[in-house]
Short mmCIF file of C-alpha atoms in Angstrom, two decimals:
data_model
loop_
_atom_site.label_atom_id
_atom_site.label_comp_id
_atom_site.label_asym_id
_atom_site.label_seq_id
_atom_site.Cartn_x
_atom_site.Cartn_y
_atom_site.Cartn_z
CA UNK L 224 -71.48 19.23 -35.20
CA UNK L 225 -71.91 20.79 -38.61
CA UNK L 226 -75.33 22.06 -39.58
CA UNK L 227 -77.36 19.88 -41.91
CA UNK L 228 -78.33 21.29 -45.28
CA UNK L 229 -81.87 20.83 -46.60
CA UNK L 230 -82.05 18.25 -49.38
CA UNK L 231 -83.37 20.77 -51.96
CA UNK L 232 -80.33 22.97 -51.23
CA UNK L 233 -77.98 20.03 -51.83
CA UNK L 234 -79.79 19.29 -55.08
CA UNK L 235 -79.35 22.89 -56.17
CA UNK L 236 -75.69 22.76 -55.15
CA UNK L 237 -75.13 19.87 -57.55
CA UNK L 238 -76.25 22.04 -60.46
CA UNK L 239 -74.42 25.14 -59.21
CA UNK L 240 -71.18 23.19 -58.71
CA UNK L 241 -71.21 21.95 -62.30
CA UNK L 242 -72.15 25.37 -63.67
CA UNK L 243 -69.64 27.34 -61.59
CA UNK L 244 -66.69 24.94 -61.80
CA UNK L 245 -66.92 23.96 -65.47
CA UNK L 246 -65.06 27.00 -66.90
CA UNK L 247 -62.38 26.65 -64.22
CA UNK L 248 -61.75 22.99 -65.11
CA UNK L 249 -61.43 24.00 -68.77
CA UNK L 250 -58.96 26.70 -67.71
CA UNK L 251 -56.82 24.19 -65.83
CA UNK L 252 -56.77 21.84 -68.83
CA UNK L 253 -55.77 24.71 -71.15
CA UNK L 254 -52.99 25.68 -68.74
CA UNK L 255 -51.67 22.10 -68.55
CA UNK L 256 -51.74 21.77 -72.33
CA UNK L 257 -49.79 25.00 -72.68
CA UNK L 258 -47.17 23.84 -70.21
CA UNK L 259 -46.81 20.53 -72.04
CA UNK L 260 -46.18 22.50 -75.23
CA UNK L 261 -43.58 24.69 -73.55
CA UNK L 262 -45.80 27.80 -73.54
CA UNK L 263 -46.87 30.00 -70.67
CA UNK L 264 -50.50 29.71 -71.67
CA UNK L 265 -53.59 31.60 -70.49
CA UNK L 266 -54.59 32.15 -66.90
CA UNK L 267 -56.58 29.41 -65.23
CA UNK L 268 -59.44 31.87 -64.70
CA UNK L 269 -59.33 33.11 -68.31
CA UNK L 270 -62.57 31.24 -69.31
CA UNK L 271 -64.46 33.27 -66.68
CA UNK L 272 -63.10 36.53 -68.07
CA UNK L 273 -64.01 35.44 -71.59
CA UNK L 274 -67.58 34.64 -70.57
CA UNK L 275 -67.96 37.95 -68.76
CA UNK L 276 -66.69 39.76 -71.86
CA UNK L 277 -69.08 37.90 -74.17
CA UNK L 278 -72.08 38.59 -71.94
CA UNK L 279 -71.38 42.33 -72.33
CA UNK L 280 -71.24 42.20 -76.13
CA UNK L 281 -74.01 42.73 -78.64
CA UNK L 282 -75.86 39.73 -80.08
CA UNK L 283 -76.26 39.39 -83.85
CA UNK L 284 -78.11 36.84 -85.97
CA UNK L 285 -77.48 35.92 -89.62
CA UNK L 286 -79.96 37.25 -92.13
CA UNK L 287 -82.69 34.70 -92.81
CA UNK L 288 -82.20 32.77 -89.57
CA UNK L 289 -85.37 32.04 -87.58
CA UNK L 290 -85.97 32.66 -83.91
CA UNK L 291 -84.78 29.13 -83.17
CA UNK L 292 -81.22 30.31 -83.88
CA UNK L 293 -81.32 32.48 -80.74
CA UNK L 294 -83.45 30.02 -78.77
CA UNK L 295 -81.05 27.10 -79.30
CA UNK L 296 -78.36 28.25 -76.79
CA UNK L 297 -81.02 28.65 -74.10
CA UNK L 298 -82.44 25.17 -74.78
CA UNK L 299 -78.97 23.62 -74.76
CA UNK L 300 -78.16 25.34 -71.46
CA UNK L 301 -81.39 23.99 -69.94
CA UNK L 302 -80.34 20.48 -70.96
CA UNK L 303 -76.92 20.87 -69.36
CA UNK L 304 -78.50 22.18 -66.16
CA UNK L 305 -80.87 19.19 -66.01
CA UNK L 306 -78.34 16.35 -66.18
CA UNK L 307 -76.61 17.17 -62.82
CA UNK L 308 -79.97 16.48 -61.17
CA UNK L 309 -79.78 12.85 -62.32
CA UNK L 310 -76.19 11.86 -61.53
CA UNK L 311 -74.21 11.58 -58.25
CA UNK L 312 -72.32 14.87 -58.31
CA UNK L 313 -71.95 15.42 -54.56
CA UNK L 314 -73.88 12.70 -52.68
CA UNK L 315 -73.73 8.94 -52.48
CA UNK L 316 -77.44 8.78 -51.65
CA UNK L 317 -80.17 9.48 -54.16
CA UNK L 318 -81.71 12.94 -54.09
CA UNK L 319 -85.45 13.42 -54.78
CA UNK L 320 -84.98 14.29 -58.46
CA UNK L 321 -82.16 11.79 -58.90
CA UNK L 322 -84.58 9.01 -59.77
CA UNK L 323 -86.65 10.86 -62.35
CA UNK L 324 -84.33 9.53 -65.05
CA UNK L 325 -81.64 6.90 -65.50
CA UNK L 326 -78.20 7.26 -67.06
CA UNK L 327 -79.71 6.52 -70.46
CA UNK L 328 -82.10 9.43 -70.00
CA UNK L 329 -79.16 11.67 -69.13
CA UNK L 330 -77.46 10.59 -72.34
CA UNK L 331 -80.57 11.46 -74.32
CA UNK L 332 -80.68 14.92 -72.73
CA UNK L 333 -77.05 15.57 -73.70
CA UNK L 334 -77.81 14.31 -77.21
CA UNK L 335 -80.78 16.68 -77.37
CA UNK L 336 -78.53 19.63 -76.51
CA UNK L 337 -76.13 18.62 -79.28
CA UNK L 338 -79.01 18.24 -81.74
CA UNK L 339 -80.41 21.69 -80.89
CA UNK L 340 -77.03 23.36 -81.44
CA UNK L 341 -76.55 21.48 -84.71
CA UNK L 342 -79.94 22.58 -86.04
CA UNK L 343 -79.17 26.19 -85.13
CA UNK L 344 -75.86 25.92 -86.99
CA UNK L 345 -77.63 24.64 -90.12
CA UNK L 346 -79.88 27.71 -90.13
CA UNK L 347 -77.00 30.14 -90.46
CA UNK L 348 -76.03 29.32 -94.03
CA UNK L 349 -72.37 29.55 -93.01
CA UNK L 350 -70.21 26.87 -94.69
CA UNK L 351 -68.09 26.43 -91.55
CA UNK L 352 -71.09 26.08 -89.24
CA UNK L 353 -72.96 23.74 -91.57
CA UNK L 354 -69.88 21.59 -92.12
CA UNK L 355 -69.25 21.29 -88.40
CA UNK L 356 -72.91 20.46 -87.75
CA UNK L 357 -72.96 17.80 -90.46
CA UNK L 358 -69.78 16.19 -89.18
CA UNK L 359 -70.99 16.24 -85.58
CA UNK L 360 -74.18 14.37 -86.48
CA UNK L 361 -72.34 11.93 -88.77
CA UNK L 362 -69.89 10.91 -86.07
CA UNK L 363 -72.62 11.08 -83.42
CA UNK L 364 -74.42 8.27 -85.24
CA UNK L 365 -71.44 6.09 -84.31
CA UNK L 366 -70.85 7.31 -80.76
CA UNK L 367 -74.47 6.99 -79.60
CA UNK L 368 -74.54 3.17 -80.08
CA UNK L 369 -71.30 3.02 -78.08
CA UNK L 370 -72.97 4.81 -75.17
CA UNK L 371 -75.93 2.42 -75.41
CA UNK L 372 -73.63 -0.60 -75.29
CA UNK L 373 -71.73 0.83 -72.32
CA UNK L 374 -74.98 1.37 -70.42
CA UNK L 375 -76.17 -2.10 -71.44
CA UNK L 376 -72.97 -3.70 -70.13
CA UNK L 377 -73.00 -1.98 -66.75
CA UNK L 378 -76.74 -2.57 -66.38
CA UNK L 379 -76.13 -6.30 -66.81
CA UNK L 380 -73.48 -6.16 -64.08
CA UNK L 381 -75.53 -4.20 -61.55
CA UNK L 382 -79.10 -5.04 -62.54
CA UNK L 383 -79.99 -1.34 -62.94
CA UNK L 384 -79.00 1.69 -64.97
CA UNK L 385 -79.69 4.28 -62.27
CA UNK L 386 -76.48 6.29 -61.75
CA UNK L 387 -76.66 6.21 -57.95
CA UNK L 388 -77.12 2.42 -57.96
CA UNK L 389 -74.24 1.96 -60.41
CA UNK L 390 -71.94 4.03 -58.20
CA UNK L 391 -73.04 2.09 -55.10
CA UNK L 392 -72.18 -1.19 -56.82
CA UNK L 393 -68.67 0.01 -57.67
CA UNK L 394 -68.17 1.32 -54.12
CA UNK L 395 -69.26 -1.98 -52.62
CA UNK L 396 -66.03 -3.75 -53.55
CA UNK L 397 -62.71 -2.90 -55.16
CA UNK L 398 -63.13 -6.07 -57.19
CA UNK L 399 -66.00 -4.45 -59.05
CA UNK L 400 -63.62 -1.99 -60.72
CA UNK L 401 -61.24 -4.63 -62.07
CA UNK L 402 -63.96 -6.82 -63.55
CA UNK L 403 -63.12 -7.25 -67.27
CA UNK L 404 -66.57 -6.18 -68.45
CA UNK L 405 -66.48 -3.07 -66.27
CA UNK L 406 -62.98 -2.10 -67.41
CA UNK L 407 -63.88 -2.55 -71.08
CA UNK L 408 -67.06 -0.51 -70.68
CA UNK L 409 -65.19 2.26 -68.81
CA UNK L 410 -62.47 2.34 -71.50
CA UNK L 411 -65.12 2.64 -74.22
CA UNK L 412 -66.82 5.47 -72.33
CA UNK L 413 -63.49 7.25 -71.89
CA UNK L 414 -62.87 7.09 -75.64
CA UNK L 415 -66.34 8.49 -76.28
CA UNK L 416 -65.61 11.32 -73.85
CA UNK L 417 -62.44 12.14 -75.80
CA UNK L 418 -64.58 12.52 -78.90
CA UNK L 419 -67.51 14.32 -77.27
CA UNK L 420 -65.21 16.93 -75.71
CA UNK L 421 -63.28 17.48 -78.94
CA UNK L 422 -60.05 16.04 -77.56
CA UNK L 423 -59.28 13.73 -80.44
CA UNK L 424 -56.30 15.43 -82.13
CA UNK L 425 -58.15 16.48 -85.28
CA UNK L 426 -59.27 20.02 -84.49
CA UNK L 427 -57.86 22.80 -82.33
CA UNK L 428 -59.51 24.32 -79.26
CA UNK L 429 -58.34 27.88 -79.82
CA UNK L 430 -61.06 28.92 -82.26
CA UNK L 431 -58.80 29.15 -85.31
CA UNK L 432 -60.65 28.73 -88.60
CA UNK L 433 -59.91 25.45 -90.30
CA UNK L 434 -61.75 22.83 -92.28
CA UNK L 435 -61.31 20.23 -89.54
CA UNK L 436 -63.41 22.17 -87.02
CA UNK L 437 -66.36 20.36 -85.41
CA UNK L 438 -67.06 21.61 -81.89
CA UNK L 439 -65.71 25.09 -82.65
CA UNK L 440 -67.63 25.30 -85.93
CA UNK L 441 -71.20 24.79 -84.75
CA UNK L 442 -71.43 28.03 -82.70
CA UNK L 443 -69.44 29.87 -85.38
CA UNK L 444 -72.19 32.38 -86.19
CA UNK L 445 -73.39 33.04 -82.63
CA UNK L 446 -72.20 36.12 -80.79
CA UNK L 447 -72.53 37.96 -77.52
CA UNK L 448 -74.48 36.32 -74.67
CA UNK L 449 -75.72 33.51 -76.92
CA UNK L 450 -72.16 32.54 -77.84
CA UNK L 451 -71.26 32.77 -74.14
CA UNK L 452 -74.04 30.30 -73.29
CA UNK L 453 -72.74 27.86 -75.91
CA UNK L 454 -69.16 28.14 -74.63
CA UNK L 455 -70.35 27.76 -71.04
CA UNK L 456 -72.55 24.81 -71.99
CA UNK L 457 -69.65 23.10 -73.76
CA UNK L 458 -67.55 23.40 -70.59
CA UNK L 459 -70.47 22.07 -68.52
CA UNK L 460 -70.88 19.11 -70.86
CA UNK L 461 -67.20 18.28 -70.40
CA UNK L 462 -67.45 18.39 -66.60
CA UNK L 463 -70.68 16.36 -66.65
CA UNK L 464 -69.00 13.60 -68.65
CA UNK L 465 -65.97 13.68 -66.34
CA UNK L 466 -68.32 13.41 -63.36
CA UNK L 467 -70.11 10.40 -64.83
CA UNK L 468 -66.81 8.63 -65.55
CA UNK L 469 -65.32 9.43 -62.13
CA UNK L 470 -68.31 9.25 -59.77
CA UNK L 471 -70.12 6.35 -61.44
CA UNK L 472 -67.50 4.17 -63.19
CA UNK L 473 -64.00 4.66 -61.80
CA UNK L 474 -63.78 6.46 -58.45
CA UNK L 475 -67.19 6.95 -56.76
CA UNK L 476 -65.55 7.92 -53.48
CA UNK L 477 -65.42 11.25 -51.70
CA UNK L 478 -69.16 11.74 -52.07
CA UNK L 479 -71.16 13.04 -49.13
CA UNK L 480 -73.00 10.29 -47.25
CA UNK L 481 -74.87 12.75 -45.00
CA UNK L 482 -76.51 16.15 -45.38
CA UNK L 483 -73.92 17.92 -43.20
CA UNK L 484 -72.48 21.07 -44.75
CA UNK L 485 -68.89 19.91 -44.09
CA UNK L 486 -69.43 16.61 -45.93
CA UNK L 487 -71.03 18.37 -48.89
CA UNK L 488 -68.18 20.88 -48.98
CA UNK L 489 -65.60 18.08 -48.98
CA UNK L 490 -67.54 16.38 -51.79
CA UNK L 491 -67.22 19.54 -53.88
CA UNK L 492 -63.45 19.56 -53.31
CA UNK L 493 -63.22 15.84 -54.16
CA UNK L 494 -65.19 16.32 -57.37
CA UNK L 495 -62.95 19.17 -58.51
CA UNK L 496 -59.82 17.17 -57.68
CA UNK L 497 -61.02 14.16 -59.67
CA UNK L 498 -62.14 16.30 -62.60
CA UNK L 499 -58.83 18.16 -62.74
CA UNK L 500 -56.86 14.90 -62.50
CA UNK L 501 -58.92 13.40 -65.32
CA UNK L 502 -58.54 16.60 -67.32
CA UNK L 503 -54.75 16.44 -66.95
CA UNK L 504 -54.78 12.88 -68.28
CA UNK L 505 -56.86 14.01 -71.24
CA UNK L 506 -54.48 16.93 -71.86
CA UNK L 507 -51.50 14.57 -71.93
CA UNK L 508 -53.28 12.28 -74.39
CA UNK L 509 -54.31 15.23 -76.56
CA UNK L 510 -50.75 16.60 -76.73
CA UNK L 511 -49.08 13.20 -77.21
CA UNK L 512 -50.41 12.57 -80.70
CA UNK L 513 -49.87 14.35 -83.98
CA UNK L 514 -52.98 15.78 -85.58
CA UNK L 515 -54.97 13.05 -87.35
CA UNK L 516 -56.79 13.18 -90.63
CA UNK L 517 -60.52 13.67 -90.31
CA UNK L 518 -61.58 10.19 -91.47
CA UNK L 519 -59.53 8.68 -88.63
CA UNK L 520 -62.31 9.77 -86.23
CA UNK L 521 -64.51 6.92 -87.51
CA UNK L 522 -61.73 4.41 -86.80
CA UNK L 523 -61.24 5.84 -83.30
CA UNK L 524 -64.94 5.73 -82.44
CA UNK L 525 -65.31 2.28 -84.02
CA UNK L 526 -62.58 1.04 -81.70
CA UNK L 527 -64.60 2.36 -78.75
CA UNK L 528 -67.68 0.57 -80.10
CA UNK L 529 -65.75 -2.71 -80.35
CA UNK L 530 -64.57 -2.33 -76.74
CA UNK L 531 -68.17 -1.87 -75.60
CA UNK L 532 -69.32 -4.91 -77.58
CA UNK L 533 -66.41 -6.93 -76.21
CA UNK L 534 -67.45 -5.93 -72.70
CA UNK L 535 -70.95 -7.30 -73.29
CA UNK L 536 -69.62 -10.55 -74.76
CA UNK L 537 -67.14 -10.90 -71.88
CA UNK L 538 -70.01 -10.60 -69.43
CA UNK L 539 -72.14 -13.16 -71.28
CA UNK L 540 -69.25 -15.61 -71.56
CA UNK L 541 -68.77 -15.55 -67.79
CA UNK L 542 -65.57 -13.55 -67.58
CA UNK L 543 -67.18 -10.24 -66.59
#
């Protein structure tokens, strides 16, 4: 018999798994994208080396920027470390802090992190950073209602918006996954994830300077450990969104149902496998389309919004 882990340790492992695995998942996606483009690409562990290098560098702040400029990466990182406490990362049963907020609260925390980074970018006076911040908030005004509609649709199906309860409902029957309202809501969420992780083919992910930058532009003026925190937080945000889509909406299996160390360890492996598989799908989508013009983002996100609305109407009309 495997030894049982204390519940607080499992709760801490949820946060540590997201924090430790996030750069690796980003490295796998970068490697897959390179292979799809016929290039050798960077090493899978390259994001870890990059973070270690940035943490050893000196930190600089633009002239005229307030203390909030340097505080913003720390606040954003705290937000990203909080969300794994609310969602089923490793367990199918609710942990003590898992019920202190619902999935809507988790969305608000992620939005707060994005807002903090955007405000810090506005303080720099850099045209690139300010442009990326402005665009992020403009398009965010469209994506946030989509998230609300997705949560509204699944809450109508399950009677709750607690992530653990949502996942339990999907696990209860395979028929839950193929319900029209659920599929439409999951598709809308997937499209939002493509936008939130910068995978819509408008900007690059290599840090090259261009006017279409959004995610790469906001931390443009940060350096050293503060820039490392923003890069690390961005990778964590990506893995958090993948975890929500996989462990709540599409494939909430492989989670530990007991506190045994073996079950928790297998849950970590299952999470990484699902995240990498989802990341490979995203990489294929990202590399399958020519780069779009910037205004096409609104059409893309509007399509996601219409899918979410259609999911709600499908449910109300009795087909969900």
